[in-house]
């Protein structure tokens, strides 16, 4: 599902008018707008944003609405139509669902239900599909697949329940905005999606990004409860966040969810890097070094300055000084038929692992280190589970 609006042949004054109007419309709708340099982004909800870019004299607004849901799709069409009313000009609107032609919201919901039924069939019937990204609009990691469980945008789901649940009741597990209004269920879905995808748990105070996510989750839960106090709430997570942020609890008499969502970042995940996947804790800090073309994953922390392990991975062999020696060692062969050469050593009290992972003709080079010896087993397991991502 996709919506695009092209504002054609805009001179500098017209472009300025468009951006000013977008700011005013965003403020009216209570959504966040940010200038990213290469583009302007309007954040409507988790899994739902509008991007604004310039193509010579054209201004192009676009939104992938596949994961936001039918409510987000309808919002985008209305938002684009409002812009056309506010700023005169030559426009071209494209909506692959053709909702803009009849504005039949029930028909739009039915299209999303059909799409989700198709995704369910792929998950159940196509080998390997459950390991792909079908639940997030944007992500640089993927949850690991658990036996008897299905990953959704709002956490794992029992396989049998996934198979038998009516598609209408499955919508809230995959899409954020499923009704016309931003009602209590919308805000609850927003919170649950953030908990599943981006909540850092006990490491939420690690940096500004993780803290802001925790704040947003608590805000959304409180709005959801205010709009519909009969909705079951993730009270355990909410209480945990309030304690960390020294925030007053406002959900008096709220109903607790039967089973709380386990954040994906609390477990090991596949960190996607080019066509490689590196297994490590989902809450690990992630950085990229363009000089060595390396991904760095470091252990999360609660106290600034502490660290326990770090993984450097690259498709370039230069990050290792002992490639030839490594390749002379007896390799491991994993269940996925990856071939892995590994060497462990210690220098100045720091524990190291160097590894080369080969899948067919592709090579991944890994340099890992740990402050304490007892973290070496964890790093060893992460390396043995790493490899390449099959899109």
Coordinates of C-alpha atoms in Angstrom, one line a residue:
X1 CA 0.0 0.0 0.0
X2 CA 1.4 3.3 -1.1
X3 CA 0.4 6.9 -1.6
X4 CA 2.3 9.6 -3.4
X5 CA 1.6 13.3 -4.2
X6 CA 3.8 15.1 -6.7
X7 CA 3.7 18.9 -6.6
X8 CA 5.0 19.8 -10.1
X9 CA 7.0 22.8 -11.4
X10 CA 7.6 24.5 -8.1
X11 CA 9.7 27.7 -7.9
X12 CA 11.5 28.5 -4.7
X13 CA 8.7 30.6 -3.3
X14 CA 6.2 27.7 -4.0
X15 CA 8.4 25.2 -2.2
X16 CA 8.7 27.5 0.8
X17 CA 4.9 27.8 0.9
X18 CA 4.5 24.0 0.7
X19 CA 6.9 23.4 3.6
X20 CA 5.3 26.1 5.7
X21 CA 1.9 24.6 5.1
X22 CA 3.1 21.1 5.9
X23 CA 4.4 22.5 9.2
X24 CA 1.0 24.0 9.9
X25 CA -0.9 20.9 8.9
X26 CA 1.4 18.7 11.1
X27 CA 0.8 21.0 14.1
X28 CA -3.0 20.9 13.5
X29 CA -2.9 17.0 13.5
X30 CA -0.5 16.8 16.4
X31 CA 2.2 14.9 14.5
X32 CA 5.9 15.5 14.5
X33 CA 7.7 17.0 11.4
X34 CA 11.5 17.0 11.1
X35 CA 14.0 18.3 8.5
X36 CA 16.5 15.5 8.0
X37 CA 18.6 17.4 5.5
X38 CA 18.1 15.0 2.6
X39 CA 14.3 14.9 3.3
X40 CA 11.6 16.2 5.5
X41 CA 9.8 13.4 7.5
X42 CA 6.4 13.6 9.1
X43 CA 6.0 11.0 11.9
X44 CA 2.3 10.2 12.2
X45 CA 2.5 6.9 14.2
X46 CA 4.8 4.0 14.7
X47 CA 5.1 2.2 11.4
X48 CA 3.7 5.3 9.7
X49 CA 5.6 8.3 8.3
X50 CA 5.4 10.6 5.3
X51 CA 8.6 11.6 3.5
X52 CA 9.0 14.8 1.5
X53 CA 11.8 15.1 -1.0
X54 CA 12.7 17.4 -3.9
X55 CA 13.2 16.1 -7.5
X56 CA 14.5 19.1 -9.4
X57 CA 11.5 21.5 -9.5
X58 CA 9.0 18.9 -8.1
X59 CA 8.2 18.3 -4.5
X60 CA 7.4 14.6 -3.9
X61 CA 5.5 13.4 -0.8
X62 CA 5.2 9.7 -0.3
X63 CA 4.1 7.2 2.3
X64 CA 4.4 3.4 2.5
X65 CA 1.2 2.6 4.4
X66 CA 1.5 -1.2 4.4
X67 CA 2.4 -1.5 8.1
X68 CA 0.6 1.6 9.4
X69 CA -2.8 0.2 8.6
X70 CA -6.0 1.4 6.9
X71 CA -6.4 4.3 9.3
X72 CA -3.0 5.6 8.4
X73 CA -3.6 5.2 4.7
X74 CA -6.8 7.2 4.9
X75 CA -5.0 9.9 7.0
X76 CA -2.3 10.3 4.3
X77 CA -4.8 10.7 1.5
X78 CA -6.7 13.3 3.6
X79 CA -3.5 15.1 4.5
X80 CA -2.4 15.3 0.8
X81 CA -5.8 16.6 -0.2
X82 CA -5.6 19.3 2.5
X83 CA -2.3 20.4 1.1
X84 CA -3.7 20.7 -2.4
X85 CA -6.5 22.8 -1.0
X86 CA -4.2 25.1 0.9
X87 CA -1.5 25.6 -1.8
X88 CA -2.5 26.2 -5.4
X89 CA -0.5 24.3 -8.0
X90 CA -0.2 21.4 -10.4
X91 CA -0.5 18.1 -8.5
X92 CA -0.5 14.4 -9.3
X93 CA -1.9 12.0 -6.7
X94 CA -1.3 8.3 -6.8
X95 CA -3.0 5.8 -4.5
X96 CA -2.5 2.1 -5.3
X97 CA -5.7 1.2 -3.3
X98 CA -7.7 3.8 -5.2
X99 CA -9.2 4.9 -1.8
X100 CA -8.8 8.5 -3.0
X101 CA -11.4 7.9 -5.7
X102 CA -14.3 6.6 -3.5
X103 CA -13.1 7.2 0.1
X104 CA -14.8 3.9 1.0
X105 CA -13.1 3.1 4.3
X106 CA -14.8 -0.3 4.7
X107 CA -13.4 -1.3 1.3
X108 CA -10.0 -0.1 2.4
X109 CA -10.1 -2.2 5.6
X110 CA -11.1 -5.2 3.5
X111 CA -8.0 -4.7 1.3
X112 CA -5.8 -4.7 4.4
X113 CA -7.5 -7.8 5.7
X114 CA -6.9 -9.5 2.3
X115 CA -3.2 -8.4 2.5
X116 CA -2.8 -9.8 6.0
X117 CA -4.5 -13.1 5.0
X118 CA -2.0 -13.4 2.1
X119 CA 0.9 -12.7 4.6
X120 CA -0.4 -15.3 7.0
X121 CA -0.5 -17.9 4.2
X122 CA 3.1 -17.1 3.2
X123 CA 4.3 -17.4 6.9
X124 CA 2.6 -20.8 7.2
X125 CA 3.2 -22.3 3.8
X126 CA 6.5 -20.9 2.4
X127 CA 9.7 -22.2 4.0
X128 CA 12.0 -19.4 5.3
X129 CA 9.4 -16.6 5.0
X130 CA 8.9 -16.4 8.7
X131 CA 12.6 -15.3 8.9
X132 CA 12.0 -12.3 6.7
X133 CA 10.8 -8.8 7.5
X134 CA 7.1 -8.8 7.1
X135 CA 6.2 -7.0 10.3
X136 CA 8.2 -3.7 10.3
X137 CA 8.2 -0.7 7.9
X138 CA 11.9 0.0 8.6
X139 CA 14.3 -2.0 10.6
X140 CA 18.0 -2.8 10.9
X141 CA 17.4 -6.0 12.9
X142 CA 15.1 -9.0 12.8
X143 CA 13.9 -11.1 15.7
X144 CA 15.0 -14.7 15.8
X145 CA 12.3 -17.2 15.1
X146 CA 11.1 -19.4 18.0
X147 CA 9.7 -22.9 17.7
X148 CA 5.9 -22.8 17.9
X149 CA 5.8 -19.0 17.8
X150 CA 5.1 -16.3 15.1
X151 CA 6.7 -12.9 15.2
X152 CA 4.3 -10.0 14.8
X153 CA 4.6 -6.2 15.0
X154 CA 3.4 -6.4 18.6
X155 CA 5.5 -9.4 19.8
X156 CA 5.4 -13.1 19.5
X157 CA 2.2 -15.1 19.0
X158 CA 1.4 -18.7 19.6
X159 CA 1.4 -20.6 16.2
X160 CA -1.9 -22.3 16.7
X161 CA -3.6 -19.0 17.8
X162 CA -2.1 -17.3 14.7
X163 CA -3.5 -20.0 12.5
X164 CA -7.0 -19.9 13.9
X165 CA -7.6 -16.3 14.8
X166 CA -10.2 -14.5 12.7
X167 CA -8.4 -12.1 10.4
X168 CA -10.3 -9.1 11.8
X169 CA -9.0 -9.8 15.2
X170 CA -5.5 -10.3 13.9
X171 CA -5.3 -6.8 12.4
X172 CA -4.2 -5.2 15.7
X173 CA -1.2 -7.6 16.0
X174 CA 0.2 -6.3 12.7
X175 CA -1.2 -2.8 12.0
X176 CA -1.2 0.2 14.3
X177 CA -4.2 2.2 12.9
X178 CA -7.2 0.1 12.0
X179 CA -10.2 2.4 12.7
X180 CA -11.0 5.8 11.4
X181 CA -10.3 7.7 14.6
X182 CA -7.1 7.7 16.7
X183 CA -9.0 6.0 19.5
X184 CA -7.9 4.1 22.6
X185 CA -7.0 1.0 20.5
X186 CA -4.8 3.1 18.2
X187 CA -2.8 4.5 21.1
X188 CA -2.6 1.0 22.7
X189 CA -1.4 -0.5 19.4
X190 CA 1.2 2.3 19.1
X191 CA 2.5 1.5 22.6
X192 CA 2.6 -2.2 22.0
X193 CA 4.4 -1.8 18.7
X194 CA 7.0 0.4 20.4
X195 CA 7.4 -2.1 23.2
X196 CA 7.9 -5.0 20.9
X197 CA 10.2 -3.3 18.4
X198 CA 12.1 -0.5 20.2
X199 CA 11.8 -0.8 24.0
X200 CA 15.2 -1.3 25.7
X201 CA 13.9 -2.5 29.0
X202 CA 16.3 -2.0 31.9
X203 CA 18.7 -0.2 29.5
X204 CA 16.1 2.6 28.6
X205 CA 18.2 5.3 30.3
X206 CA 21.3 4.4 28.1
X207 CA 20.9 7.3 25.7
X208 CA 18.4 10.0 24.5
X209 CA 16.9 7.7 21.9
X210 CA 16.1 4.8 24.3
X211 CA 14.8 7.2 26.9
X212 CA 12.5 9.0 24.4
X213 CA 11.0 5.6 23.3
X214 CA 10.2 4.8 27.0
X215 CA 8.6 8.2 27.5
X216 CA 6.5 7.8 24.3
X217 CA 5.3 4.3 25.4
X218 CA 4.2 5.6 28.7
X219 CA 2.5 8.6 27.1
X220 CA 0.6 6.4 24.6
X221 CA -0.5 4.0 27.3
X222 CA -1.9 6.8 29.4
X223 CA -3.8 8.3 26.4
X224 CA -5.2 4.8 25.5
X225 CA -6.4 4.4 29.1
X226 CA -8.0 7.8 29.2
X227 CA -9.9 7.2 25.9
X228 CA -10.9 3.6 26.8
X229 CA -10.3 2.5 30.4
X230 CA -11.7 -1.0 29.5
X231 CA -8.8 -1.9 27.3
X232 CA -6.3 -4.4 28.9
X233 CA -3.0 -2.5 29.5
X234 CA 0.7 -3.6 29.8
X235 CA 0.8 -2.6 33.4
X236 CA 4.0 -4.4 34.2
X237 CA 5.9 -2.6 31.5
X238 CA 4.2 0.7 32.3
X239 CA 5.2 0.4 35.9
X240 CA 8.8 -0.4 35.0
X241 CA 9.0 2.7 32.8
X242 CA 7.5 4.9 35.5
X243 CA 10.0 3.7 38.0
X244 CA 13.0 4.3 35.7
X245 CA 11.8 7.7 34.6
X246 CA 10.6 8.7 38.2
X247 CA 7.2 9.3 36.7
X248 CA 3.8 9.2 38.5
X249 CA 1.6 6.3 37.7
X250 CA -1.7 7.4 36.3
X251 CA -3.5 4.2 35.5
X252 CA -5.7 3.7 38.6
X253 CA -7.9 0.7 38.4
X254 CA -6.7 -0.3 34.9
X255 CA -7.1 -3.8 33.6
X256 CA -3.9 -5.8 33.1
X257 CA -3.1 -7.7 30.0
X258 CA -3.2 -11.5 30.4
X259 CA 0.2 -11.8 29.0
X260 CA 2.7 -9.0 28.5
X261 CA 4.8 -8.5 25.4
X262 CA 8.4 -9.5 25.6
X263 CA 10.4 -6.8 23.8
X264 CA 12.5 -8.2 20.9
X265 CA 15.4 -6.2 22.1
X266 CA 15.6 -8.1 25.3
X267 CA 16.7 -11.2 23.4
X268 CA 19.3 -11.9 20.8
X269 CA 18.3 -10.7 17.3
X270 CA 19.8 -10.7 13.8
X271 CA 21.5 -7.3 13.3
X272 CA 21.3 -6.7 9.5
X273 CA 24.4 -5.3 7.9
X274 CA 24.6 -5.1 4.1
X275 CA 23.8 -8.8 3.3
X276 CA 25.2 -10.1 6.5
X277 CA 23.4 -10.8 9.8
X278 CA 25.2 -10.7 13.1
X279 CA 23.6 -12.2 16.2
X280 CA 23.8 -10.2 19.4
X281 CA 21.5 -8.7 22.0
X282 CA 18.8 -6.5 20.5
X283 CA 19.6 -3.7 22.9
X284 CA 23.2 -3.5 21.8
X285 CA 24.5 -0.1 20.8
X286 CA 25.1 0.0 17.1
X287 CA 27.6 2.1 15.2
X288 CA 29.1 2.1 11.7
X289 CA 32.7 3.0 10.7
X290 CA 32.9 4.0 7.0
X291 CA 36.7 3.8 7.0
X292 CA 36.8 0.1 7.8
X293 CA 33.3 -0.5 6.5
X294 CA 32.5 -2.2 9.8
X295 CA 29.5 -2.6 12.0
X296 CA 30.2 -2.2 15.7
X297 CA 27.8 -3.8 18.3
X298 CA 28.6 -3.1 22.0
X299 CA 27.0 -4.3 25.1
X300 CA 24.1 -2.2 26.5
X301 CA 24.8 -0.6 29.9
X302 CA 22.9 1.0 32.8
X303 CA 25.9 3.0 34.1
X304 CA 27.8 5.2 31.7
X305 CA 31.3 4.1 31.1
X306 CA 30.8 0.4 31.8
X307 CA 31.2 -2.2 29.1
X308 CA 31.4 -6.0 28.9
X309 CA 31.8 -6.9 25.2
X310 CA 32.0 -5.6 21.7
X311 CA 31.6 -7.2 18.2
X312 CA 33.1 -5.7 15.0
X313 CA 31.9 -7.2 11.8
X314 CA 32.8 -6.4 8.2
X315 CA 32.8 -7.9 4.7
X316 CA 36.4 -6.6 4.4
X317 CA 39.2 -8.8 5.7
X318 CA 41.3 -5.8 6.8
X319 CA 39.8 -5.8 10.3
X320 CA 41.7 -9.0 11.0
X321 CA 45.5 -9.2 11.1
X322 CA 45.7 -13.0 11.1
X323 CA 43.5 -14.0 8.1
X324 CA 46.0 -16.5 6.7
X325 CA 46.6 -18.1 10.0
X326 CA 42.9 -18.4 10.7
X327 CA 42.2 -20.2 7.4
X328 CA 44.8 -22.8 8.3
X329 CA 42.8 -23.8 11.4
X330 CA 40.2 -26.7 11.5
X331 CA 36.9 -25.0 10.8
X332 CA 33.5 -25.5 12.4
X333 CA 30.6 -26.4 10.1
X334 CA 27.2 -25.2 11.3
X335 CA 23.8 -26.7 10.8
X336 CA 23.2 -24.1 8.1
X337 CA 26.4 -25.4 6.4
X338 CA 28.3 -22.2 7.1
X339 CA 32.1 -22.8 7.5
X340 CA 33.6 -20.9 10.4
X341 CA 37.3 -20.4 11.3
X342 CA 37.8 -19.1 14.9
X343 CA 40.8 -18.1 17.1
X344 CA 40.7 -17.1 20.7
X345 CA 43.4 -15.2 22.6
X346 CA 44.1 -12.7 25.4
X347 CA 46.1 -9.5 25.5
X348 CA 46.5 -7.1 28.4
X349 CA 43.7 -8.8 30.3
X350 CA 41.2 -8.5 27.4
X351 CA 39.7 -11.6 25.8
X352 CA 39.5 -11.7 22.0
X353 CA 37.9 -13.8 19.3
X354 CA 38.7 -13.5 15.6
X355 CA 36.5 -15.4 13.1
X356 CA 35.8 -15.8 9.4
X357 CA 32.4 -17.0 8.3
X358 CA 32.0 -18.4 4.8
X359 CA 28.6 -19.1 3.1
X360 CA 29.1 -20.3 -0.5
X361 CA 31.5 -17.7 -1.9
X362 CA 30.7 -14.9 0.6
X363 CA 32.9 -14.1 3.6
X364 CA 32.1 -12.3 6.9
X365 CA 35.0 -11.2 9.1
X366 CA 34.4 -10.8 12.9
X367 CA 36.6 -9.3 15.6
X368 CA 35.1 -9.6 19.1
X369 CA 36.4 -8.7 22.6
X370 CA 35.2 -9.2 26.1
X371 CA 36.3 -7.6 29.4
X372 CA 35.8 -10.8 31.3
X373 CA 36.4 -14.4 30.4
X374 CA 32.8 -15.4 31.3
X375 CA 31.4 -13.4 28.4
X376 CA 33.5 -15.4 25.9
X377 CA 30.9 -18.2 25.7
X378 CA 28.2 -15.7 24.8
X379 CA 30.3 -14.1 22.0
X380 CA 31.2 -17.6 20.7
X381 CA 27.6 -18.5 20.4
X382 CA 26.7 -15.2 18.7
X383 CA 29.4 -15.8 16.1
X384 CA 28.4 -19.4 15.4
X385 CA 24.8 -18.2 14.8
X386 CA 25.8 -15.3 12.5
X387 CA 26.0 -15.5 8.7
X388 CA 24.3 -14.0 5.8
X389 CA 20.8 -12.6 5.3
X390 CA 18.6 -14.0 2.5
X391 CA 16.2 -11.2 1.5

